[in-house]
mmCIF file of C-alpha atoms in Angstrom:
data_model
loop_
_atom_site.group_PDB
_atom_site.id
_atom_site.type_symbol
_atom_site.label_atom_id
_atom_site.label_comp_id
_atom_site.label_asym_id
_atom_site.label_seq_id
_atom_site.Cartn_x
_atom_site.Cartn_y
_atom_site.Cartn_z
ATOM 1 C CA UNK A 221 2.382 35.216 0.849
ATOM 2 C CA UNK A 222 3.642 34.408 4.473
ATOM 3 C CA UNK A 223 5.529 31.756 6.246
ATOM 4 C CA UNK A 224 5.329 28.322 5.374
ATOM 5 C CA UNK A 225 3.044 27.004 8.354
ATOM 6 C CA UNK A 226 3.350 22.785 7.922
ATOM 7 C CA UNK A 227 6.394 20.872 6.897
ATOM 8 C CA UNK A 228 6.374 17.206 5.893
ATOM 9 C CA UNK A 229 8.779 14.656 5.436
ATOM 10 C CA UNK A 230 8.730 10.832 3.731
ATOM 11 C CA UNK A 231 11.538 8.915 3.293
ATOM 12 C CA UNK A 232 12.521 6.585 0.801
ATOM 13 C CA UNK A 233 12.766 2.870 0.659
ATOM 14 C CA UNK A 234 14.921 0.215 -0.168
ATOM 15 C CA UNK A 235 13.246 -3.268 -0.941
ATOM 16 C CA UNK A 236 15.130 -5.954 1.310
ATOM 17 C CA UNK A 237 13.172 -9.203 0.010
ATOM 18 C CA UNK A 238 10.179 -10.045 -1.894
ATOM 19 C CA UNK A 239 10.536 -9.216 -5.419
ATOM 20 C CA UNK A 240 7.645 -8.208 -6.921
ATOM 21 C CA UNK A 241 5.598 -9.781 -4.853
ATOM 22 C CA UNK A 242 2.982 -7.260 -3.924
ATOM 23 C CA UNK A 243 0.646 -6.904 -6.912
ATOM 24 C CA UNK A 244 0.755 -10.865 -6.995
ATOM 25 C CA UNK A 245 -1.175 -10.828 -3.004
ATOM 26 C CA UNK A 246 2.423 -12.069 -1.635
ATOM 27 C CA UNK A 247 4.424 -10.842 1.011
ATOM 28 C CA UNK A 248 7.652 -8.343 1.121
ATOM 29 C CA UNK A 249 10.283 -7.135 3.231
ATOM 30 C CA UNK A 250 10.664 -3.429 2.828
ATOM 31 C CA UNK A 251 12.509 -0.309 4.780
ATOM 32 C CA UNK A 252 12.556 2.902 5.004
ATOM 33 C CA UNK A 253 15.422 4.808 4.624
ATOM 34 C CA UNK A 254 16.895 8.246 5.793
ATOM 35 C CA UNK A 255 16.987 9.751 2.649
ATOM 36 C CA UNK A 256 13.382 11.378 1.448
ATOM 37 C CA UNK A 257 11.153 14.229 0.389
ATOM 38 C CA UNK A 258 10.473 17.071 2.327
ATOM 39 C CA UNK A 259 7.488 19.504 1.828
ATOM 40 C CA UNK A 260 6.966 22.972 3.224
ATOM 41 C CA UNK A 261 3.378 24.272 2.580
ATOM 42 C CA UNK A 262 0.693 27.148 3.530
ATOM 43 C CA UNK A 263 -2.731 27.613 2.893
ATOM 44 C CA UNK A 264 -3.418 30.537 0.404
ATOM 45 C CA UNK A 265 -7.041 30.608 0.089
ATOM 46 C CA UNK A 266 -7.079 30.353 -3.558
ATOM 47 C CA UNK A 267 -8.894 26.689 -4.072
ATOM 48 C CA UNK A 268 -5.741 25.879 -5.957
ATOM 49 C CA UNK A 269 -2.566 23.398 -5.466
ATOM 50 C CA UNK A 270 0.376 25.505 -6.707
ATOM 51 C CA UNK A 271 3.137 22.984 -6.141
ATOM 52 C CA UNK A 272 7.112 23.939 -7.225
ATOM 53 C CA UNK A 273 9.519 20.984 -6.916
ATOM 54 C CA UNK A 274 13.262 21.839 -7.079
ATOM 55 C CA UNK A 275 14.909 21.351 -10.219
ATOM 56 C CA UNK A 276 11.207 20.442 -12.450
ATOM 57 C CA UNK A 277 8.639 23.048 -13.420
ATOM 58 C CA UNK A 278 6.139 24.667 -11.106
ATOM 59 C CA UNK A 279 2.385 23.572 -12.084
ATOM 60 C CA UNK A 280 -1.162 24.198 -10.276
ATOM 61 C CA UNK A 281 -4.033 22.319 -9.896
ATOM 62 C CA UNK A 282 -7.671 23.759 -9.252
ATOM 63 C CA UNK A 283 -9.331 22.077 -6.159
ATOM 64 C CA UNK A 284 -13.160 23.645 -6.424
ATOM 65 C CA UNK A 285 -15.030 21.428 -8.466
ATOM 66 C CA UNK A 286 -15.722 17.489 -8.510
ATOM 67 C CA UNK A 287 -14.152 17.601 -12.429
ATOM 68 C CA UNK A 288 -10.719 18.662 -10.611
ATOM 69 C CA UNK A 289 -10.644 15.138 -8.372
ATOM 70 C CA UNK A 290 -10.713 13.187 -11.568
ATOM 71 C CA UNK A 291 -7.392 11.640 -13.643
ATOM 72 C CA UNK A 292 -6.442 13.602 -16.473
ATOM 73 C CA UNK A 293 -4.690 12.100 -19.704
ATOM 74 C CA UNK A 294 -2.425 14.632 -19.801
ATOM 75 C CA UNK A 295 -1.364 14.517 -16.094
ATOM 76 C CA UNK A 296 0.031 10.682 -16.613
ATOM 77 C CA UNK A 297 3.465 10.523 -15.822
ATOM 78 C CA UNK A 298 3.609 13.754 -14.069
ATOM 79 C CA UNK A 299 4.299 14.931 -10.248
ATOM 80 C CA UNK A 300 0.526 17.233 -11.779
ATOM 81 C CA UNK A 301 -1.365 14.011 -11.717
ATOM 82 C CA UNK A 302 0.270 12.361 -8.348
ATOM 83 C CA UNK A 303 -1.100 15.932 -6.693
ATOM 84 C CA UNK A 304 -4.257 15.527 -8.170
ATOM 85 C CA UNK A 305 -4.814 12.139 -7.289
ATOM 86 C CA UNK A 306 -3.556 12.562 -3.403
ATOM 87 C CA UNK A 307 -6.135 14.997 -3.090
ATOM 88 C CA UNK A 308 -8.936 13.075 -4.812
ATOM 89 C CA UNK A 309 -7.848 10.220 -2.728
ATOM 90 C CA UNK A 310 -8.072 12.515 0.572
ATOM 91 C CA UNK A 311 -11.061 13.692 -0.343
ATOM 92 C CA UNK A 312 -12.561 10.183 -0.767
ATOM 93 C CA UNK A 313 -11.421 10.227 2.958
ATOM 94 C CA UNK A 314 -13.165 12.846 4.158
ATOM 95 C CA UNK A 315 -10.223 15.395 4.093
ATOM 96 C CA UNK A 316 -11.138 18.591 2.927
ATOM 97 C CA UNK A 317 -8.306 19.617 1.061
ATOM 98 C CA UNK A 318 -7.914 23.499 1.087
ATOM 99 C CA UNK A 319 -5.784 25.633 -1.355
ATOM 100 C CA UNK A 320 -2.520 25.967 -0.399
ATOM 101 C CA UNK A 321 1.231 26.693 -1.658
ATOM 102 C CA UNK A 322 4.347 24.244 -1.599
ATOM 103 C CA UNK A 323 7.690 23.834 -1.875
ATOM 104 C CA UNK A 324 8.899 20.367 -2.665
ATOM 105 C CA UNK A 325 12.408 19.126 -2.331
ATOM 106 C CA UNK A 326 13.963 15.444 -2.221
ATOM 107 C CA UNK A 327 17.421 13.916 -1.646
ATOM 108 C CA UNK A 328 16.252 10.581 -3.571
ATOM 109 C CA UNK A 329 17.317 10.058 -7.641
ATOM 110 C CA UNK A 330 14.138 10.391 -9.506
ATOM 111 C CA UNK A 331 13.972 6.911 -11.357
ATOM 112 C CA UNK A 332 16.846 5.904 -9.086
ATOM 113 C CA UNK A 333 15.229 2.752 -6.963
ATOM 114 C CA UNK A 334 14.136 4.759 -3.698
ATOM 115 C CA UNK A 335 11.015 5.156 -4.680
ATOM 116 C CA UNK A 336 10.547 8.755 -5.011
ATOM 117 C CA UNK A 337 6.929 8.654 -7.098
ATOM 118 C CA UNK A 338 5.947 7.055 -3.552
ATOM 119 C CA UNK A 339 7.959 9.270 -1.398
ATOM 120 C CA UNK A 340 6.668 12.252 -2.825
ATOM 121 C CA UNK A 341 2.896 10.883 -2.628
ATOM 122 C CA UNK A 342 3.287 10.501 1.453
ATOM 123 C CA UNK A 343 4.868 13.528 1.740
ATOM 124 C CA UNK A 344 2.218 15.646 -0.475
ATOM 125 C CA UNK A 345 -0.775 13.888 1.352
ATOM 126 C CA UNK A 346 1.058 14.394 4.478
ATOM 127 C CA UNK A 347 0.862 17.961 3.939
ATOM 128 C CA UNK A 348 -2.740 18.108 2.476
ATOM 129 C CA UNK A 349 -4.017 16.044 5.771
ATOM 130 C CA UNK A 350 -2.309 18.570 7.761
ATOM 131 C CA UNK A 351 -3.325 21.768 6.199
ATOM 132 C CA UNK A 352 -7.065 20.559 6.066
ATOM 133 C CA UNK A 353 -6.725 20.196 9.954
ATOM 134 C CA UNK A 354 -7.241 16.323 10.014
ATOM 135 C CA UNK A 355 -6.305 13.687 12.277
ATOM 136 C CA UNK A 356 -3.537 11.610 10.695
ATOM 137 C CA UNK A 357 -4.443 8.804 8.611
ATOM 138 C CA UNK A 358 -3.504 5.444 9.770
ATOM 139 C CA UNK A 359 0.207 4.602 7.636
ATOM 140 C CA UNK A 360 -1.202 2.145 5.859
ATOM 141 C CA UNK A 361 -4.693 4.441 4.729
ATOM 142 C CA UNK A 362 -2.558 6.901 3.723
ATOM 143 C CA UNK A 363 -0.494 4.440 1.397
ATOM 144 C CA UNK A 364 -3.652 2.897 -0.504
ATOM 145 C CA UNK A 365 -4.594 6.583 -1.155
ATOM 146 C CA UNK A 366 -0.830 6.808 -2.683
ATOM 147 C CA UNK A 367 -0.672 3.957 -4.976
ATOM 148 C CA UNK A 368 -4.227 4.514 -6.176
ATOM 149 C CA UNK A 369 -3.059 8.398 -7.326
ATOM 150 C CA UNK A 370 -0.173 6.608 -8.992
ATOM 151 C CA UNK A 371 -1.885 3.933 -10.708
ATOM 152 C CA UNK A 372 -5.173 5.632 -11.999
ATOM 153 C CA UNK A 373 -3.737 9.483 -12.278
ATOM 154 C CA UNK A 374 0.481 9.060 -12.860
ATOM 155 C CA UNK A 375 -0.487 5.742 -15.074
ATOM 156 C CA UNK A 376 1.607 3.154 -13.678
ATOM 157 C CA UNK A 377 0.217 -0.017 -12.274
ATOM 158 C CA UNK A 378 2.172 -0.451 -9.224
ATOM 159 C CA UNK A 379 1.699 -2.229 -5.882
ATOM 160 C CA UNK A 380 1.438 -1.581 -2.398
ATOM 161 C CA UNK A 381 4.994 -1.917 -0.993
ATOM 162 C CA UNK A 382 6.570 1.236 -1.779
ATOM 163 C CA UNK A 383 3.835 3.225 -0.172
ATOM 164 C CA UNK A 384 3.613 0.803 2.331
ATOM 165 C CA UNK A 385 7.152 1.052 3.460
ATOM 166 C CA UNK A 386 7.464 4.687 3.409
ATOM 167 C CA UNK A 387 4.104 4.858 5.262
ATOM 168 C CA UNK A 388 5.103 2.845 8.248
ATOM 169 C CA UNK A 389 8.975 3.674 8.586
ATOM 170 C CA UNK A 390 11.441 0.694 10.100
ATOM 171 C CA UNK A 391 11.760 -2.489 8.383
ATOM 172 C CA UNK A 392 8.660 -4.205 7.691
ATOM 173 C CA UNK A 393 6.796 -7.375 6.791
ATOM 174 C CA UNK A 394 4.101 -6.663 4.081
ATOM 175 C CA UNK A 395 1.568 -8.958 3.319
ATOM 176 C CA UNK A 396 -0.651 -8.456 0.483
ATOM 177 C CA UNK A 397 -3.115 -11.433 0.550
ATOM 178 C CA UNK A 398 -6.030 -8.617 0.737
ATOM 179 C CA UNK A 399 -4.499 -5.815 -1.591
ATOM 180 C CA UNK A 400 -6.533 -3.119 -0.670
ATOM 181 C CA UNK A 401 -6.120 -4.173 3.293
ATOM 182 C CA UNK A 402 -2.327 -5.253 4.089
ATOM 183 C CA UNK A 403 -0.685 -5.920 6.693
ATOM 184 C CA UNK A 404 2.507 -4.349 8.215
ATOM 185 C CA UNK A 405 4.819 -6.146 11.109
ATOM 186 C CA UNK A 406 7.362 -4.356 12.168
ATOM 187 C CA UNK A 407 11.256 -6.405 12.315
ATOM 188 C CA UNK A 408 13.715 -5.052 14.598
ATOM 189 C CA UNK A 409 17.159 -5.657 12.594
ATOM 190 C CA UNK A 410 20.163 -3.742 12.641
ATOM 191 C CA UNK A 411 22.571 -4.599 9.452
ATOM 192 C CA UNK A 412 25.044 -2.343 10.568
ATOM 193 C CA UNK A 413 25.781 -4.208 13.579
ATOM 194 C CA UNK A 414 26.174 -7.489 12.606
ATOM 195 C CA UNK A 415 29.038 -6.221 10.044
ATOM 196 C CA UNK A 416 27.098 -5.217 7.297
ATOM 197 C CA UNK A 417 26.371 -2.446 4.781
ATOM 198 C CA UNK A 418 23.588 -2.201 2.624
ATOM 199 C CA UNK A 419 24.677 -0.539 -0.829
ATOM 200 C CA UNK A 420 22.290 1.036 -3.507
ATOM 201 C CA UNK A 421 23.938 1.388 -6.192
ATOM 202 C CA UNK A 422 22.542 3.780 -9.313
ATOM 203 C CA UNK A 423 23.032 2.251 -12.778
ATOM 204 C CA UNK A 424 23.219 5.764 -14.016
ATOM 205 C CA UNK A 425 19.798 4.822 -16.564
ATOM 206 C CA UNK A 426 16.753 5.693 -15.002
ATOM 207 C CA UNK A 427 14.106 3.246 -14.332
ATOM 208 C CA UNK A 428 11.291 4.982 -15.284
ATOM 209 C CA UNK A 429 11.917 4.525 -19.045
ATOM 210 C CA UNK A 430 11.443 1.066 -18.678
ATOM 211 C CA UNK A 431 7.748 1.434 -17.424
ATOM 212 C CA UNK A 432 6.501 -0.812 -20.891
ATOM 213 C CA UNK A 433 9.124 -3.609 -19.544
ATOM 214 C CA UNK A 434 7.541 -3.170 -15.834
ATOM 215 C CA UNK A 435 3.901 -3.240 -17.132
ATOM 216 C CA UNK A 436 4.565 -6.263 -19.172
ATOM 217 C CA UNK A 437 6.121 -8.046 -16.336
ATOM 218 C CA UNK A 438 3.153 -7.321 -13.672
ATOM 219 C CA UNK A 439 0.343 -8.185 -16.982
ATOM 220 C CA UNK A 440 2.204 -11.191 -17.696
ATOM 221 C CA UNK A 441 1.865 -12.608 -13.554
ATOM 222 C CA UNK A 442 -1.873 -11.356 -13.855
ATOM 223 C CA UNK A 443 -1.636 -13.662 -17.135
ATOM 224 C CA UNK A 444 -0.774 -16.521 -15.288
ATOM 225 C CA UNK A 445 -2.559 -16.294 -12.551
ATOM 226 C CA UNK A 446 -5.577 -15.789 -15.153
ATOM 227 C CA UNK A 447 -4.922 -19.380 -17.084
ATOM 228 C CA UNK A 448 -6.192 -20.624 -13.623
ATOM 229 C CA UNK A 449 -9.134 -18.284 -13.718
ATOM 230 C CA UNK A 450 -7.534 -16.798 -10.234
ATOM 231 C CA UNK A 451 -6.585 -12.557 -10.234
ATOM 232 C CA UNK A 452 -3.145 -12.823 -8.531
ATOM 233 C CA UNK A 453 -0.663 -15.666 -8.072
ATOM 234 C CA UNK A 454 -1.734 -15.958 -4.459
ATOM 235 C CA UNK A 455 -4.676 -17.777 -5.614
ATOM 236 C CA UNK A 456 -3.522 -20.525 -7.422
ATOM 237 C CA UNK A 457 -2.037 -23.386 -5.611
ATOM 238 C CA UNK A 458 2.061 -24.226 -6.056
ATOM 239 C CA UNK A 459 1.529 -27.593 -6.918
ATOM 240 C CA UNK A 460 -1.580 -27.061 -8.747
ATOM 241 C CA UNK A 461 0.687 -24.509 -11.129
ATOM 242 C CA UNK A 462 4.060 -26.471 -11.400
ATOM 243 C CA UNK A 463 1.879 -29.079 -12.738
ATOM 244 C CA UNK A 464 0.436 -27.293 -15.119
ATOM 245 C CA UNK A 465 3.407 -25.074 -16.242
ATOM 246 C CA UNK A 466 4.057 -26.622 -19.518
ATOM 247 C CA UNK A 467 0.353 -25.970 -20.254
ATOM 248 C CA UNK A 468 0.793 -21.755 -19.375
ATOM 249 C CA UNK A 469 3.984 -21.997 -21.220
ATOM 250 C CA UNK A 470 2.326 -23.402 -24.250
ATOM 251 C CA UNK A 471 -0.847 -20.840 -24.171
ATOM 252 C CA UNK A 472 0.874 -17.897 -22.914
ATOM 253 C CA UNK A 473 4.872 -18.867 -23.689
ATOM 254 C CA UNK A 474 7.767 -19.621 -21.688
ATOM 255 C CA UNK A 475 8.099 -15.722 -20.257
ATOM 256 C CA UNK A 476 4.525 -15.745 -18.604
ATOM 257 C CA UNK A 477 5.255 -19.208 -17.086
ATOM 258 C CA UNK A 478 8.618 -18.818 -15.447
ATOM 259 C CA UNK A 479 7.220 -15.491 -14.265
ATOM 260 C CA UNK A 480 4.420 -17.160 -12.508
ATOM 261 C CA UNK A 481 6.883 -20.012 -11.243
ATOM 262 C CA UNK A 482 8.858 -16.826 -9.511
ATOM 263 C CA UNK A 483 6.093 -15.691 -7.842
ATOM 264 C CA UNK A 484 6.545 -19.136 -5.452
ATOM 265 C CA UNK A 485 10.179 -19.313 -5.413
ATOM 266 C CA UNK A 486 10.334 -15.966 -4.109
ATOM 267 C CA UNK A 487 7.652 -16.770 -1.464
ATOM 268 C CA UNK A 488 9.879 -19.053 0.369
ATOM 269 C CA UNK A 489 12.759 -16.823 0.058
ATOM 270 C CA UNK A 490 11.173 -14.212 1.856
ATOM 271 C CA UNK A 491 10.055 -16.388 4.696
ATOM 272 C CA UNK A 492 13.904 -17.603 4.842
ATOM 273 C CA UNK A 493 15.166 -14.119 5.066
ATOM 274 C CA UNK A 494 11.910 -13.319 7.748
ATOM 275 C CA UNK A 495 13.740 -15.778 9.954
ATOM 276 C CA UNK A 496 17.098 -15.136 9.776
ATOM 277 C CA UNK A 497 16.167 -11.384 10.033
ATOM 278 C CA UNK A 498 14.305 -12.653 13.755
ATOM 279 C CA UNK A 499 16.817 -14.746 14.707
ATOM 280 C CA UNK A 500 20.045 -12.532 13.142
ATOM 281 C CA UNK A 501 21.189 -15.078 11.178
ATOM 282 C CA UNK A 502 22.720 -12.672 8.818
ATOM 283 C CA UNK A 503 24.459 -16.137 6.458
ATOM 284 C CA UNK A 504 20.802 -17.234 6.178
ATOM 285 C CA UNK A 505 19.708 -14.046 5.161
ATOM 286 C CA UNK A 506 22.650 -13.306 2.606
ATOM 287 C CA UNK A 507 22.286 -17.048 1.020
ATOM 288 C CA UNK A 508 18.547 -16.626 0.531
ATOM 289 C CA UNK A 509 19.236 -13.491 -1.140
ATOM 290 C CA UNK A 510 21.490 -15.138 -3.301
ATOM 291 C CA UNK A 511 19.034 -17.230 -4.389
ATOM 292 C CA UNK A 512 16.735 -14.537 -4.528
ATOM 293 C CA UNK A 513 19.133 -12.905 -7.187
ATOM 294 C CA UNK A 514 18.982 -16.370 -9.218
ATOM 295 C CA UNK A 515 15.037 -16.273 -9.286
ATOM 296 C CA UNK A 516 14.615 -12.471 -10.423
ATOM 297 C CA UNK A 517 17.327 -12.549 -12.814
ATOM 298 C CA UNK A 518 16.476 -16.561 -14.530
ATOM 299 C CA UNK A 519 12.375 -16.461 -13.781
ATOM 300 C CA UNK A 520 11.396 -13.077 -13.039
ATOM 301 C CA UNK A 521 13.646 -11.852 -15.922
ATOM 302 C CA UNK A 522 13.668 -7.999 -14.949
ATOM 303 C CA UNK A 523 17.414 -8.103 -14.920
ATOM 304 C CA UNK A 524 18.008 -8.172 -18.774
ATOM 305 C CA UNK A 525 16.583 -5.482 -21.339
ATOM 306 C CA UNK A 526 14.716 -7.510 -24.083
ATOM 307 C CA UNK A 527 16.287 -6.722 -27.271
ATOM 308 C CA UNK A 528 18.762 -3.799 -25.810
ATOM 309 C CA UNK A 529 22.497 -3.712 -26.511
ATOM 310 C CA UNK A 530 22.552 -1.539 -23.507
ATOM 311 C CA UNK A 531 22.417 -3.827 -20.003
ATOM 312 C CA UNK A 532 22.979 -1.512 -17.254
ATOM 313 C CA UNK A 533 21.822 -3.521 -14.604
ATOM 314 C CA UNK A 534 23.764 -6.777 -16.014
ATOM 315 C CA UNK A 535 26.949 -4.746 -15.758
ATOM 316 C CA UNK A 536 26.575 -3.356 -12.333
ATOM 317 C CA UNK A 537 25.529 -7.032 -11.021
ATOM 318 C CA UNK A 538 28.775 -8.331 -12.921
ATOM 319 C CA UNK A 539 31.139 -5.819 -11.607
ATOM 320 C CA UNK A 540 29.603 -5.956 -8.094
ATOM 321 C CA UNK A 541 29.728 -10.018 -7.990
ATOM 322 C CA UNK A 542 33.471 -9.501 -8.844
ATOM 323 C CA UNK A 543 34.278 -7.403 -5.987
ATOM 324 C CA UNK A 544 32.245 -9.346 -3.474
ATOM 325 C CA UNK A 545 33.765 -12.473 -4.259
ATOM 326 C CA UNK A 546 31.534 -14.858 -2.448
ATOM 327 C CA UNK A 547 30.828 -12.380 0.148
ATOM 328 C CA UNK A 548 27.826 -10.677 0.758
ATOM 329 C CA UNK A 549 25.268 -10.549 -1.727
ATOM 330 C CA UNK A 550 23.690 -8.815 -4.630
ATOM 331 C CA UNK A 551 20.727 -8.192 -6.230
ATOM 332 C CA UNK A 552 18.444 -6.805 -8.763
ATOM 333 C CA UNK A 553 16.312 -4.246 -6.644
ATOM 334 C CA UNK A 554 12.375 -2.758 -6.629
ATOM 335 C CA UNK A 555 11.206 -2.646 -10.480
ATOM 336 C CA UNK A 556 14.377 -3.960 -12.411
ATOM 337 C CA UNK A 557 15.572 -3.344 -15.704
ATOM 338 C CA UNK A 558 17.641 -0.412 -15.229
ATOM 339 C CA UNK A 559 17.823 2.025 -12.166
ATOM 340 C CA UNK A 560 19.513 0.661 -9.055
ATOM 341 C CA UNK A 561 20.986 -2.771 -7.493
ATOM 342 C CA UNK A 562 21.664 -3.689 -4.401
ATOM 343 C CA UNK A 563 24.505 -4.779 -2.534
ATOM 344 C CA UNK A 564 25.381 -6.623 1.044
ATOM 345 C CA UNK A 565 28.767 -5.710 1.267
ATOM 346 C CA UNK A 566 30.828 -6.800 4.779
ATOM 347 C CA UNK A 567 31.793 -3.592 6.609
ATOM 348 C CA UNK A 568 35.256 -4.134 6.285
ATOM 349 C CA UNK A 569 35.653 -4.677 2.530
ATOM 350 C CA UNK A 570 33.039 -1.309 1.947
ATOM 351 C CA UNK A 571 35.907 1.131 0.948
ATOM 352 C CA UNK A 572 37.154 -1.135 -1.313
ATOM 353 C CA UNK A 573 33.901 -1.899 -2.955
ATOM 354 C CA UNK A 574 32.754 1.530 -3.218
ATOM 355 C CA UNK A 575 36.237 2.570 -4.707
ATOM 356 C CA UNK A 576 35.838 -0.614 -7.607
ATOM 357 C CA UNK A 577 32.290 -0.141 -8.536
ATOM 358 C CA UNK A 578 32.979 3.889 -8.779
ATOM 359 C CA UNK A 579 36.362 3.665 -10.323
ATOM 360 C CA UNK A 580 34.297 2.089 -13.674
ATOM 361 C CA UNK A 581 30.478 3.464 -12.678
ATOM 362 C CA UNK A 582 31.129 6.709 -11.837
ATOM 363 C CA UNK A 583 31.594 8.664 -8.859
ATOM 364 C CA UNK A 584 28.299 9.122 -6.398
ATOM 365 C CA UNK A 585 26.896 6.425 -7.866
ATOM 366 C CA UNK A 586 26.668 4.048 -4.677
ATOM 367 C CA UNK A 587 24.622 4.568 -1.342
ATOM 368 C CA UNK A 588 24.503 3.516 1.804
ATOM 369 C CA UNK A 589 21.619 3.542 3.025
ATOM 370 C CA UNK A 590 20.390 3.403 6.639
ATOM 371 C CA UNK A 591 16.828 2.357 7.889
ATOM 372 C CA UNK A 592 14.832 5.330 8.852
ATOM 373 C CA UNK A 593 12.815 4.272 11.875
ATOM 374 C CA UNK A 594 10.061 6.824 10.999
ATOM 375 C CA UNK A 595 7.751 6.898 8.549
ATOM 376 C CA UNK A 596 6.022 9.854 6.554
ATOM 377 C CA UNK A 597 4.857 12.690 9.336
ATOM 378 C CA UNK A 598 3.534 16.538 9.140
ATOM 379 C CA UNK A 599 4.404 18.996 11.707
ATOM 380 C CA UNK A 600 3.106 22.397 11.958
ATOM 381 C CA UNK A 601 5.624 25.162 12.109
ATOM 382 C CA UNK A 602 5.436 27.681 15.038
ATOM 383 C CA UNK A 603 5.096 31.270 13.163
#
């Protein structure tokens, strides 16, 4: 078949602040991170996507008729449907996208809090953009075309930020007050050297089998929001909602309310850790995110599995409080539930950390992660 003529990477990302906040029109702090997918692709003039991922099975998509841009039932949930929908959302763009061949590899834990559904969108529609001979897409384009594929054609109503993230590379500011036109600002912060490591660490139980607990949780803001006859949370006034909370909690029950009272608690959070982040007050920062921690976990409730004797992400937060002992900070991170958390650990206790949370976790199961400063981006390969 010939040489693979475009390759394509996207990172991951690692949520920094801003707990789902982005399908509620808030704002989130989000970075990219070194680890990602990579894509290597050719055109083979077949009006077909064959796509083969390492380690999952090989599937191909037609790419002739209008029926082939639309979501398909049994696509949800599949890396089928997040093709299909990339290239429907192209398309919708005014990219062209021809047939072609691919070869799909990632260093990110499927289910594992990096994001990979997202990183594997921006690299695929890299790749289509680039094979269909278009200029690039602006990052943030690109990234509405991703979370639309996920949502209508993988099935799962996400945001904007993990897209959004990947998209631009860096650490960025993501505001969501117009969901379908956000904003990014770019924050020029270096953890590393003001003494601290950023740890992801993987709760070993993936994620993506909580997607009924996730849907729930985003339906249940909407609900909120909705006893005010507002869409998102963004709409409805703080004071206008604390004074009505006992009213949502008696309609829609205590869950929905504290939910919606989140949605503002985290809102100030995030500008607190904005301005430490600016100024590199890293204590600021780390005491916000405590706080942070307090509002997912108490309000937000994506910390604790409803009805579960298995709490994965309650155990890692218990152990990992333990070792920090009042240092640093940790947190649930991205969807909740299960998957990963994340961890502020001082550079000089790191070892020592690492060692306790992997002496009872398992080994490989933390990261550090460092902030990619690019985001997703096609090349063409000189045959």
């Amino acid at each position: 078949m010939g040489e693979w003529t475009v390759r394509a990477f996207a990172p991951g990302r690692t949520e920094l602040a801003g707990n789902h906040m982005d399908h509620q029109g808030g704002r989130v702090v989000s970075a990219a991170v070194t680890q990602g997918t990579e894509a290597l692709a050719r055109p083979n003039g077949l009006g077909v996507a064959r796509v083969h991922s390492t380690g999952y099975l090989s599937f191909e998509i037609p790419l002739s008729d209008d029926a082939d841009f639309e979501p398909r039932l049994d696509e949800a949930g599949t890396s089928a449907g997040l093709v299909r929908g990339m290239a429907a959302g192209l398309r919708s763009a005014g990219v062209v996208v021809p047939g072609f061949d691919a070869q799909v590899s990632t260093t990110l834990p499927p289910g594992g809090g990096l994001s990979s559904s997202a990183s594997f969108e921006m690299a695929v529609g890299r790749v289509m953009e680039a094979l269909a001979g278009a200029e690039p897409l602006p990052p943030l384009q690109m990234a509405a075309i991703g979370a639309k594929a996920e949502q209508e054609f993988f099935g799962k109503p996400c945001g904007l930020q993990d897209q959004s993230a990947i998209a631009c590379g860096g650490i960025s500011l993501l505001d969501f007050k117009d969901p379908t036109h956000p904003t990014a600002e770019p924050i020029d912060f270096d953890f590393h050297a003001h003494g601290i490591a950023v740890v992801l660490i993987d709760t070993r139980c993936d994620h993506s089998q909580f997607n009924a607990d996730f849907a729930k949780l985003v339906n249940d803001m909407f609900a909120a929001a909705d006893y005010f006859g507002a869409q998102r949370m963004d709409q409805v006034p703080e004071a206008t909602y604390i004074g009505k909370i006992r009213d949502v909690a008696r309609k829609l029950g205590d869950d929905v309310a504290l939910r919606g009272f989140h949605y503002y608690n985290e809102l100030h959070l995030v500008d607190l850790r904005v301005a430490a982040l600016r100024t590199g007050d890293v204590e600021a920062y780390l005491q916000a995110t405590r706080r942070s921690a307090v509002s997912s976990a108490q309000y937000l409730q994506n910390v604790a599995v409803a009805g579960s004797a298995q709490q994965p992400a309650m155990m890692a937060l218990a152990l990992a409080d333990r070792l920090l002992d009042g240092r640093g900070a940790v947190r649930i991170h991205g969807g909740g539930f299960g998957g990963t958390i994340q961890a502020y650990v001082p550079l000089p206790a790191l070892d020592s950390f690492v060692d306790g949370i992997e002496s009872v976790l398992g080994r490989g199961v933390c990261n550090v992660v460092e902030i990619n400063p690019r985001g997703a981006w096609a090349e063409h390969l000189q045959g």
